[in-house]
Short mmCIF file of C-alpha atoms and ligand atoms in Angstrom, two decimals:
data_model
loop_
_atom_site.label_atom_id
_atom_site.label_comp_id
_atom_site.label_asym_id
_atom_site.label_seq_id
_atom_site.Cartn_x
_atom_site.Cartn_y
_atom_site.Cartn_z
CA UNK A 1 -8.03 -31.38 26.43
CA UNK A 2 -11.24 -30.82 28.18
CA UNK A 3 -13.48 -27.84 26.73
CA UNK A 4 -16.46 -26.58 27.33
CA UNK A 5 -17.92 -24.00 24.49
CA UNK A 6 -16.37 -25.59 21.40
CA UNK A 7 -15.70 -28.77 20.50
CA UNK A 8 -11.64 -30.23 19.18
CA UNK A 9 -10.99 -32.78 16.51
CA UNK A 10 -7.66 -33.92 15.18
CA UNK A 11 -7.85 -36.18 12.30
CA UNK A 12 -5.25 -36.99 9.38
CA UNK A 13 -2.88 -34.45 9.75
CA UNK A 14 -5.08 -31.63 10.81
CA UNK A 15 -7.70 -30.64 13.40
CA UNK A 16 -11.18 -29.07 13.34
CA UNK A 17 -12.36 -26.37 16.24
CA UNK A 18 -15.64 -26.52 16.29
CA UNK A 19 -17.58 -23.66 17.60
CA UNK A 20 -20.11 -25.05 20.10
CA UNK A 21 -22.27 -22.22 21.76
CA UNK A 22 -26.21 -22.89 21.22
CA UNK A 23 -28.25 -21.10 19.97
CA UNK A 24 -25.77 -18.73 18.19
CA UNK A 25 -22.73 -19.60 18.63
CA UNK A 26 -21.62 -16.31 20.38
CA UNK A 27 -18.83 -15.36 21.34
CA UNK A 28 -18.77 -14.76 25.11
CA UNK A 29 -15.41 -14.92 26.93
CA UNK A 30 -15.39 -18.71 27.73
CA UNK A 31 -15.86 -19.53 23.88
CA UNK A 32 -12.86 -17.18 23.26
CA UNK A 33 -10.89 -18.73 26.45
CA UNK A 34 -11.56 -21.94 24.87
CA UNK A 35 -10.69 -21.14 21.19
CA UNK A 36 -7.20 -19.63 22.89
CA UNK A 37 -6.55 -22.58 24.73
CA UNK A 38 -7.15 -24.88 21.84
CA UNK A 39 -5.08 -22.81 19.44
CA UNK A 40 -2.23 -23.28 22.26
CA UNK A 41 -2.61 -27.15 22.06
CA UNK A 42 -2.62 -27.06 18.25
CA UNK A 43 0.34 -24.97 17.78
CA UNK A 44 2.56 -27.25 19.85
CA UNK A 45 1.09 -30.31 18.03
CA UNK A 46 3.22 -31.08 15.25
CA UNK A 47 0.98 -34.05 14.14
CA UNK A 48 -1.35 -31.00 13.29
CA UNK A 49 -0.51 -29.00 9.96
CA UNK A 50 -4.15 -27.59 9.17
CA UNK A 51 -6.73 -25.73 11.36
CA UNK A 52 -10.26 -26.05 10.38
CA UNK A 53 -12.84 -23.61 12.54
CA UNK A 54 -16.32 -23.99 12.04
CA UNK A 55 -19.93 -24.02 13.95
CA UNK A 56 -21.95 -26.89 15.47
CA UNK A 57 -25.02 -26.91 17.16
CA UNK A 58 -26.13 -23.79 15.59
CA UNK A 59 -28.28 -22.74 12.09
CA UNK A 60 -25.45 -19.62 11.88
CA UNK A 61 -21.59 -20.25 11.93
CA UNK A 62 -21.31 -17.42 14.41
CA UNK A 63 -23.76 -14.40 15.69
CA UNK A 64 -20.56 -12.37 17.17
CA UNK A 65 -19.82 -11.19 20.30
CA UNK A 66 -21.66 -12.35 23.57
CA UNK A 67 -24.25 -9.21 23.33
CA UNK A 68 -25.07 -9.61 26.93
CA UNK A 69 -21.52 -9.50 28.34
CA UNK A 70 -21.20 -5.87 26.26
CA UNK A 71 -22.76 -3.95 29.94
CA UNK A 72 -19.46 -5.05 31.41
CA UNK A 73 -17.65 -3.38 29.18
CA UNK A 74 -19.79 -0.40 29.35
CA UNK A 75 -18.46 -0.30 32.82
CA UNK A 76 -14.95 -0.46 31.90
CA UNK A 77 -14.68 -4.13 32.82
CA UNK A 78 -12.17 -5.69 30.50
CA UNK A 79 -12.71 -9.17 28.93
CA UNK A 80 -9.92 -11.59 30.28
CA UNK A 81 -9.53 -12.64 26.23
CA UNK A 82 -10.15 -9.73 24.14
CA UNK A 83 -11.27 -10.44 20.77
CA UNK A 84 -8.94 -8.55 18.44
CA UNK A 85 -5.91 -10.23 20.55
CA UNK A 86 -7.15 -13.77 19.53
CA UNK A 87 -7.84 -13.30 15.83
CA UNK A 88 -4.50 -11.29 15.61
CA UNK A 89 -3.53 -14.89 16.62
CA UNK A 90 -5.27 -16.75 14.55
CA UNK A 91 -4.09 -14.26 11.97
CA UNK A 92 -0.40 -15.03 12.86
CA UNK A 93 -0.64 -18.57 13.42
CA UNK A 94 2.29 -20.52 12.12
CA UNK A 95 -0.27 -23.31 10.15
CA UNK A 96 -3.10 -22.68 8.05
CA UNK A 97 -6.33 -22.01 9.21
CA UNK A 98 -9.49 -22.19 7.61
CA UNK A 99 -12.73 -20.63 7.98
CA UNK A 100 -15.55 -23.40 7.26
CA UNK A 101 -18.56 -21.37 7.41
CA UNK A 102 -21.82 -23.57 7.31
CA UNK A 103 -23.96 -20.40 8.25
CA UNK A 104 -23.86 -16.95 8.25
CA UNK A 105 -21.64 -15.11 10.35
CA UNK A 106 -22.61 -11.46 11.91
CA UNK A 107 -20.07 -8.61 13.70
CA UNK A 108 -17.64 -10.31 15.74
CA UNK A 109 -18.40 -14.04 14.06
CA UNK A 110 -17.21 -12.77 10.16
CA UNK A 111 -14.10 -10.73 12.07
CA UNK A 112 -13.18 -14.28 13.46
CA UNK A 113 -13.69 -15.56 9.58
CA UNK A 114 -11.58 -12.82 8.17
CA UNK A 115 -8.65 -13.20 10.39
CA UNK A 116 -8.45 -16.20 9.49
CA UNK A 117 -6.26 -17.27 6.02
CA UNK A 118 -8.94 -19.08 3.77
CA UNK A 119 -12.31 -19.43 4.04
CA UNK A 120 -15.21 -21.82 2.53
CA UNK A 121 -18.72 -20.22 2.60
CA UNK A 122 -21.96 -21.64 2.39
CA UNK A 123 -24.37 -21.03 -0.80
CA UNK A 124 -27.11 -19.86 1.55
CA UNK A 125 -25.19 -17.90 3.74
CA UNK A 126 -24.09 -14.42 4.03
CA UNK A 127 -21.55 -13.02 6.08
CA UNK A 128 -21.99 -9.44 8.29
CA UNK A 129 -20.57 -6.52 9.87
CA UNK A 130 -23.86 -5.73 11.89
CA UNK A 131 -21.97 -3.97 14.81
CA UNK A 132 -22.96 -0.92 13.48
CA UNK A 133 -26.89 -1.81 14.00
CA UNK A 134 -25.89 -1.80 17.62
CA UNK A 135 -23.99 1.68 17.83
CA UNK A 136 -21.01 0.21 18.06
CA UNK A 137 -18.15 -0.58 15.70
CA UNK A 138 -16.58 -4.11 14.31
CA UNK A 139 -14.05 -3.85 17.20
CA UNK A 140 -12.17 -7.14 16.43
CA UNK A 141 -10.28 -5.90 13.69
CA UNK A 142 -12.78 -6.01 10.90
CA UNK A 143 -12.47 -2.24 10.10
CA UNK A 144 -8.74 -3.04 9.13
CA UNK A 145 -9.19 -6.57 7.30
CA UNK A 146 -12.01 -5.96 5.40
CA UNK A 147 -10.84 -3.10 3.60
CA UNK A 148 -7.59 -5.15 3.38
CA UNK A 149 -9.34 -8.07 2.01
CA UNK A 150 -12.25 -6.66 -0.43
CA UNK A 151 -11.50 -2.95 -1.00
CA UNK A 152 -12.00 0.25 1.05
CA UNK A 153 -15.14 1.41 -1.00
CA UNK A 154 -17.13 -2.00 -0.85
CA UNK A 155 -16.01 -2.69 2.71
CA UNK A 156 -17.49 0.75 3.67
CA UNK A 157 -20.67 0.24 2.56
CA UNK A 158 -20.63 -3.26 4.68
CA UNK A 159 -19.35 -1.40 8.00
CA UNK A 160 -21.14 1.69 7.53
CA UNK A 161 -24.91 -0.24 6.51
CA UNK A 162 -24.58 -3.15 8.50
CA UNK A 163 -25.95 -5.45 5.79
CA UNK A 164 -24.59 -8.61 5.13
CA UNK A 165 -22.45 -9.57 1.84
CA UNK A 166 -24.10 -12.49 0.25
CA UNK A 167 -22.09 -15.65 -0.98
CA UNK A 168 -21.92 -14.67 -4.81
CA UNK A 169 -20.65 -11.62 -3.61
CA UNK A 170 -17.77 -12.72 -1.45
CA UNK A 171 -16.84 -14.43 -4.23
CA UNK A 172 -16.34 -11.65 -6.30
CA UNK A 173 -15.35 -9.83 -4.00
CA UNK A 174 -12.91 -12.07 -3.34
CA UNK A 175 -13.56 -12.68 0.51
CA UNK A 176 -13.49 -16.22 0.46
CA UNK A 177 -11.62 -19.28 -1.75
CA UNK A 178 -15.10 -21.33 -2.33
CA UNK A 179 -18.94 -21.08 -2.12
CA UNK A 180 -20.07 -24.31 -1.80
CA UNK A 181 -24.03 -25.74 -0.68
CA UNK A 182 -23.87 -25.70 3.09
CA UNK A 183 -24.55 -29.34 3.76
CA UNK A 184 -20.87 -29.57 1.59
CA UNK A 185 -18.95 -26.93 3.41
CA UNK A 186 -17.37 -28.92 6.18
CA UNK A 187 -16.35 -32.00 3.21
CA UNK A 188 -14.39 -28.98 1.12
CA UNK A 189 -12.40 -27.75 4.02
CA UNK A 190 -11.49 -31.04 5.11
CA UNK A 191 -10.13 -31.98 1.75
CA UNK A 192 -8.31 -28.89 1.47
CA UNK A 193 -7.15 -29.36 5.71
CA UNK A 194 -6.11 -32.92 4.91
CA UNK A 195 -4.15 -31.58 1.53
CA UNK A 196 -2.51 -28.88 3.31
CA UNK A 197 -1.47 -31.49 5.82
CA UNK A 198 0.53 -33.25 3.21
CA UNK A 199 2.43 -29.64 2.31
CA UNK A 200 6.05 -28.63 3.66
CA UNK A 201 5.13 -27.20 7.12
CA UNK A 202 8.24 -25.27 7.52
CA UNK A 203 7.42 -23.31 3.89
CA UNK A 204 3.64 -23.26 4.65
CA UNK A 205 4.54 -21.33 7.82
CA UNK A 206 7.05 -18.86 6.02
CA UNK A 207 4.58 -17.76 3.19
CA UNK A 208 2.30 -17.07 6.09
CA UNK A 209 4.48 -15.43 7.79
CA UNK A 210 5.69 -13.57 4.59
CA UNK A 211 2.22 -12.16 3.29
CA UNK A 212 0.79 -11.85 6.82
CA UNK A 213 3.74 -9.49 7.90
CA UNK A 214 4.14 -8.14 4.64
CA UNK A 215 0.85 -7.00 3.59
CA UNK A 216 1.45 -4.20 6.10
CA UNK A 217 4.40 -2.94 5.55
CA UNK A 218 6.72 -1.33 2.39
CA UNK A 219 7.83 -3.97 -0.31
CA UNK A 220 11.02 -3.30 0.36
CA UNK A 221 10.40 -4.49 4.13
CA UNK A 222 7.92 -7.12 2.75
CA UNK A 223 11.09 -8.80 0.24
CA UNK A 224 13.13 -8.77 3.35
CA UNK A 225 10.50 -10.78 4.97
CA UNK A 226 10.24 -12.99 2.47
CA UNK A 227 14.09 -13.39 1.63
CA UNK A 228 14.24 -14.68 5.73
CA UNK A 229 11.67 -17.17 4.82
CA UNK A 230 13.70 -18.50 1.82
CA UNK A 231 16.83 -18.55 3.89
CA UNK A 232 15.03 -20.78 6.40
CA UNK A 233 13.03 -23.06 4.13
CA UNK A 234 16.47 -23.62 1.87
CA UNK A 235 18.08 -24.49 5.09
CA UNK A 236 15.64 -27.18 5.96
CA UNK A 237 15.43 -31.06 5.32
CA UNK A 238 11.93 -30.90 3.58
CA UNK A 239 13.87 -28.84 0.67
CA UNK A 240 16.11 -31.45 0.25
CA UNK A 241 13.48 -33.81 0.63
CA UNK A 242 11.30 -32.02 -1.68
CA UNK A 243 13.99 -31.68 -4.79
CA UNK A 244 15.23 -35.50 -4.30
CA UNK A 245 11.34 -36.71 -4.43
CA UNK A 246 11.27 -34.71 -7.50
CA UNK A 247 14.25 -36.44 -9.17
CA UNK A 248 13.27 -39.67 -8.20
CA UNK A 249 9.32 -39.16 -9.32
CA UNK A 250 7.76 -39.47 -6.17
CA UNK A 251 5.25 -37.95 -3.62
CA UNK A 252 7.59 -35.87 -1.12
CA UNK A 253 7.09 -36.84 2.69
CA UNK A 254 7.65 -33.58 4.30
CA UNK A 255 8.83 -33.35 8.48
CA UNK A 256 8.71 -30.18 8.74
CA UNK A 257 12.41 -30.53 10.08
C1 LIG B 1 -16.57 -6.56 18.15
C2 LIG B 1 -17.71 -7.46 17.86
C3 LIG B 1 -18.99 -7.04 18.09
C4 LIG B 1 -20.15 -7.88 17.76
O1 LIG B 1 -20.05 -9.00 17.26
S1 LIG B 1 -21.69 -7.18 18.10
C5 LIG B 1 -22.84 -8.48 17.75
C6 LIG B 1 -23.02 -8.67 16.26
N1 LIG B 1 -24.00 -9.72 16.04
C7 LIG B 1 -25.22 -9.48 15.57
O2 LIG B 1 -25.58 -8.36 15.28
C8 LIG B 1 -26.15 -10.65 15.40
C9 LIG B 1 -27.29 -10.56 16.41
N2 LIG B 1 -28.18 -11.70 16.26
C10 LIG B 1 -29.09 -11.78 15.25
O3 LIG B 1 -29.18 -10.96 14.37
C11 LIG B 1 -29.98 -12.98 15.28
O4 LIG B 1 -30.00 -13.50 16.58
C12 LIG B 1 -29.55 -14.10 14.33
C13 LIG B 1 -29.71 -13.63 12.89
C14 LIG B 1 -28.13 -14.50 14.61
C15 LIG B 1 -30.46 -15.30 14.60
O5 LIG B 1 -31.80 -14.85 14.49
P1 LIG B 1 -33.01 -15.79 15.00
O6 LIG B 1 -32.86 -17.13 14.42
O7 LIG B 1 -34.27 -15.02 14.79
O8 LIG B 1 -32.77 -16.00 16.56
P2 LIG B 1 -32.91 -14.90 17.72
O9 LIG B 1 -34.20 -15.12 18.42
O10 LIG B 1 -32.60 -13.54 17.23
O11 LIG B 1 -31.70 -15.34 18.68
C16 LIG B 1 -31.80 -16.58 19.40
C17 LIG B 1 -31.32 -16.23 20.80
O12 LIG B 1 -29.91 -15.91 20.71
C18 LIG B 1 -29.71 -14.60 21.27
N3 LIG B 1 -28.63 -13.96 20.51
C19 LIG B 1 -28.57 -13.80 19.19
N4 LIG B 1 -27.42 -13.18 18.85
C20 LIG B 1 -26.72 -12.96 20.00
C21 LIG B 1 -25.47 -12.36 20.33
N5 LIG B 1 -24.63 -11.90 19.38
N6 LIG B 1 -25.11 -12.29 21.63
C22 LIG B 1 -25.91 -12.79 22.61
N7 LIG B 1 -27.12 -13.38 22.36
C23 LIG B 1 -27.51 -13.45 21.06
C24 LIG B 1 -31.04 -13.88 21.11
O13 LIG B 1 -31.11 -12.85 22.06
C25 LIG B 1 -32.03 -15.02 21.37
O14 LIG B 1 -32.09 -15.22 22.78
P3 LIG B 1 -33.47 -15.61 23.46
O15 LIG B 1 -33.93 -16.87 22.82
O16 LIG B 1 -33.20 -15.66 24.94
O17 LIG B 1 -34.44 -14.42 23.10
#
């Protein structure tokens, strides 16, 4: 696969997308065309359990949308790949994918973070919903994660200032699994990718599926959800696999038949 605004990876189970937009990283159309298209390939891969996304070429993981492409839209011109469509994707996507953010990430850049499932931040970095600095709002579906994620009262004081929430916050605040020195982020979401890799595919993609759908709906909808996924996974070879490696005291190998 050929691409031209981010750069692919697969490695030991799992594959790494890296952003690769200079100066910024932004997020104009082709980088979204590309991150589509490379999702596609992924999905259909099932050599690849893990996603890792993170930013090359670039002091900040991700400065947001493509600023200059926003007259366009002014105009009514519609993006071919609209933003909130892709990280609803990335947000539904049957394997894990994690956020590896070596810089700080601003607007559209943290909304691509927080749609996706786990996230490893950078000491130095801090992570933004800025969109408001520009009269605009965070249009990719941060004004329903956040809140979602961290809490309505915290998350409107990000949206509604524009200033960013710093590492030790987003730990506390919950917002991401690790905060790690930058020049470590990428090593700490590779071991997690390649341990991931190793999991039951067919369960990994259930819980997803489980919370993901769930967290927006009743309980009683959400443990109907769920019960599906247990039907499935109890159905599969990897649970037989997984209670006979137990009995016999060995690493399971999963399919993900
Ligand atoms: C629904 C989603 C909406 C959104 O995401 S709205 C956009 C939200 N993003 C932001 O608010 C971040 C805007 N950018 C910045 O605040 C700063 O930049 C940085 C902190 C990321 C980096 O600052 P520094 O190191 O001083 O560099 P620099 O001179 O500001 O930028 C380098 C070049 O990159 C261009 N650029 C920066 N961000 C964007 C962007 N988001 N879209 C398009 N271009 C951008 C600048 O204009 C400049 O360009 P040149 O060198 O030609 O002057």
């Amino acid at each position: 696969m050929e691409f031209e605004k981010i750069k692919l990876e697969i490695t030991d189970g799992y594959a790494v997308l890296y952003l690769n937009n200079p100066p910024v990283n932004a997020l104009g159309q082709k980088v979204l065309k590309d991150i589509q298209k490379a999702l596609q390939e992924i999905e259909k891969n099932p050599e690849i359990r893990a996603v890792i996304i993170s930013g090359e070429g670039s002091k900040v993981f991700c400065a947001g949308a493509d600023i200059t492409e926003f007259a366009d839209r002014a105009k009514g011109i519609l993006p071919e790949v609209e933003g909130s469509v892709l990280f609803r994707q990335i947000e539904l996507f049957p394997k894990p994918v994690i956020a590896a953010l070596n810089g700080s990430s601003y607007g559209g850049g943290t909304e691509l973070a927080i749609s996706c499932h786990l996230r490893i931040l950078a000491a130095e970095a801090s992570m933004a919903l800025t969109e408001v600095k520009l009269g605009i709002i965070p249009g990719w579906g941060g004004t329903q994660r956040l809140p979602r994620l961290i809490g309505k009262t915290k998350a409107l004081e990000v949206m509604l200032t524009g200033e960013p929430i710093t590492a030790e916050e987003a730990l506390k605040y919950g917002l991401v699994n690790k905060v790690v020195p930058k020049d470590q982020v990428l090593a700490e979401a590779r071991a997690l990718a390649a341990k991931l890799a190793k999991g039951a595919p067919i369960a990994m993609r259930e819980i997803l599926r489980a919370v993901t759908l769930g967290l927006d709906t009743t309980i009683e909808e959400g443990l109907k959800i769920e019960k599906e996924g247990s039907k499935i996974v109890f159905s599969s070879e990897d649970a037989v696999e997984g209670r006979t490696a137990f009995f016999e005291k060995r690493p399971p190998n999963f399919k993900g038949r």
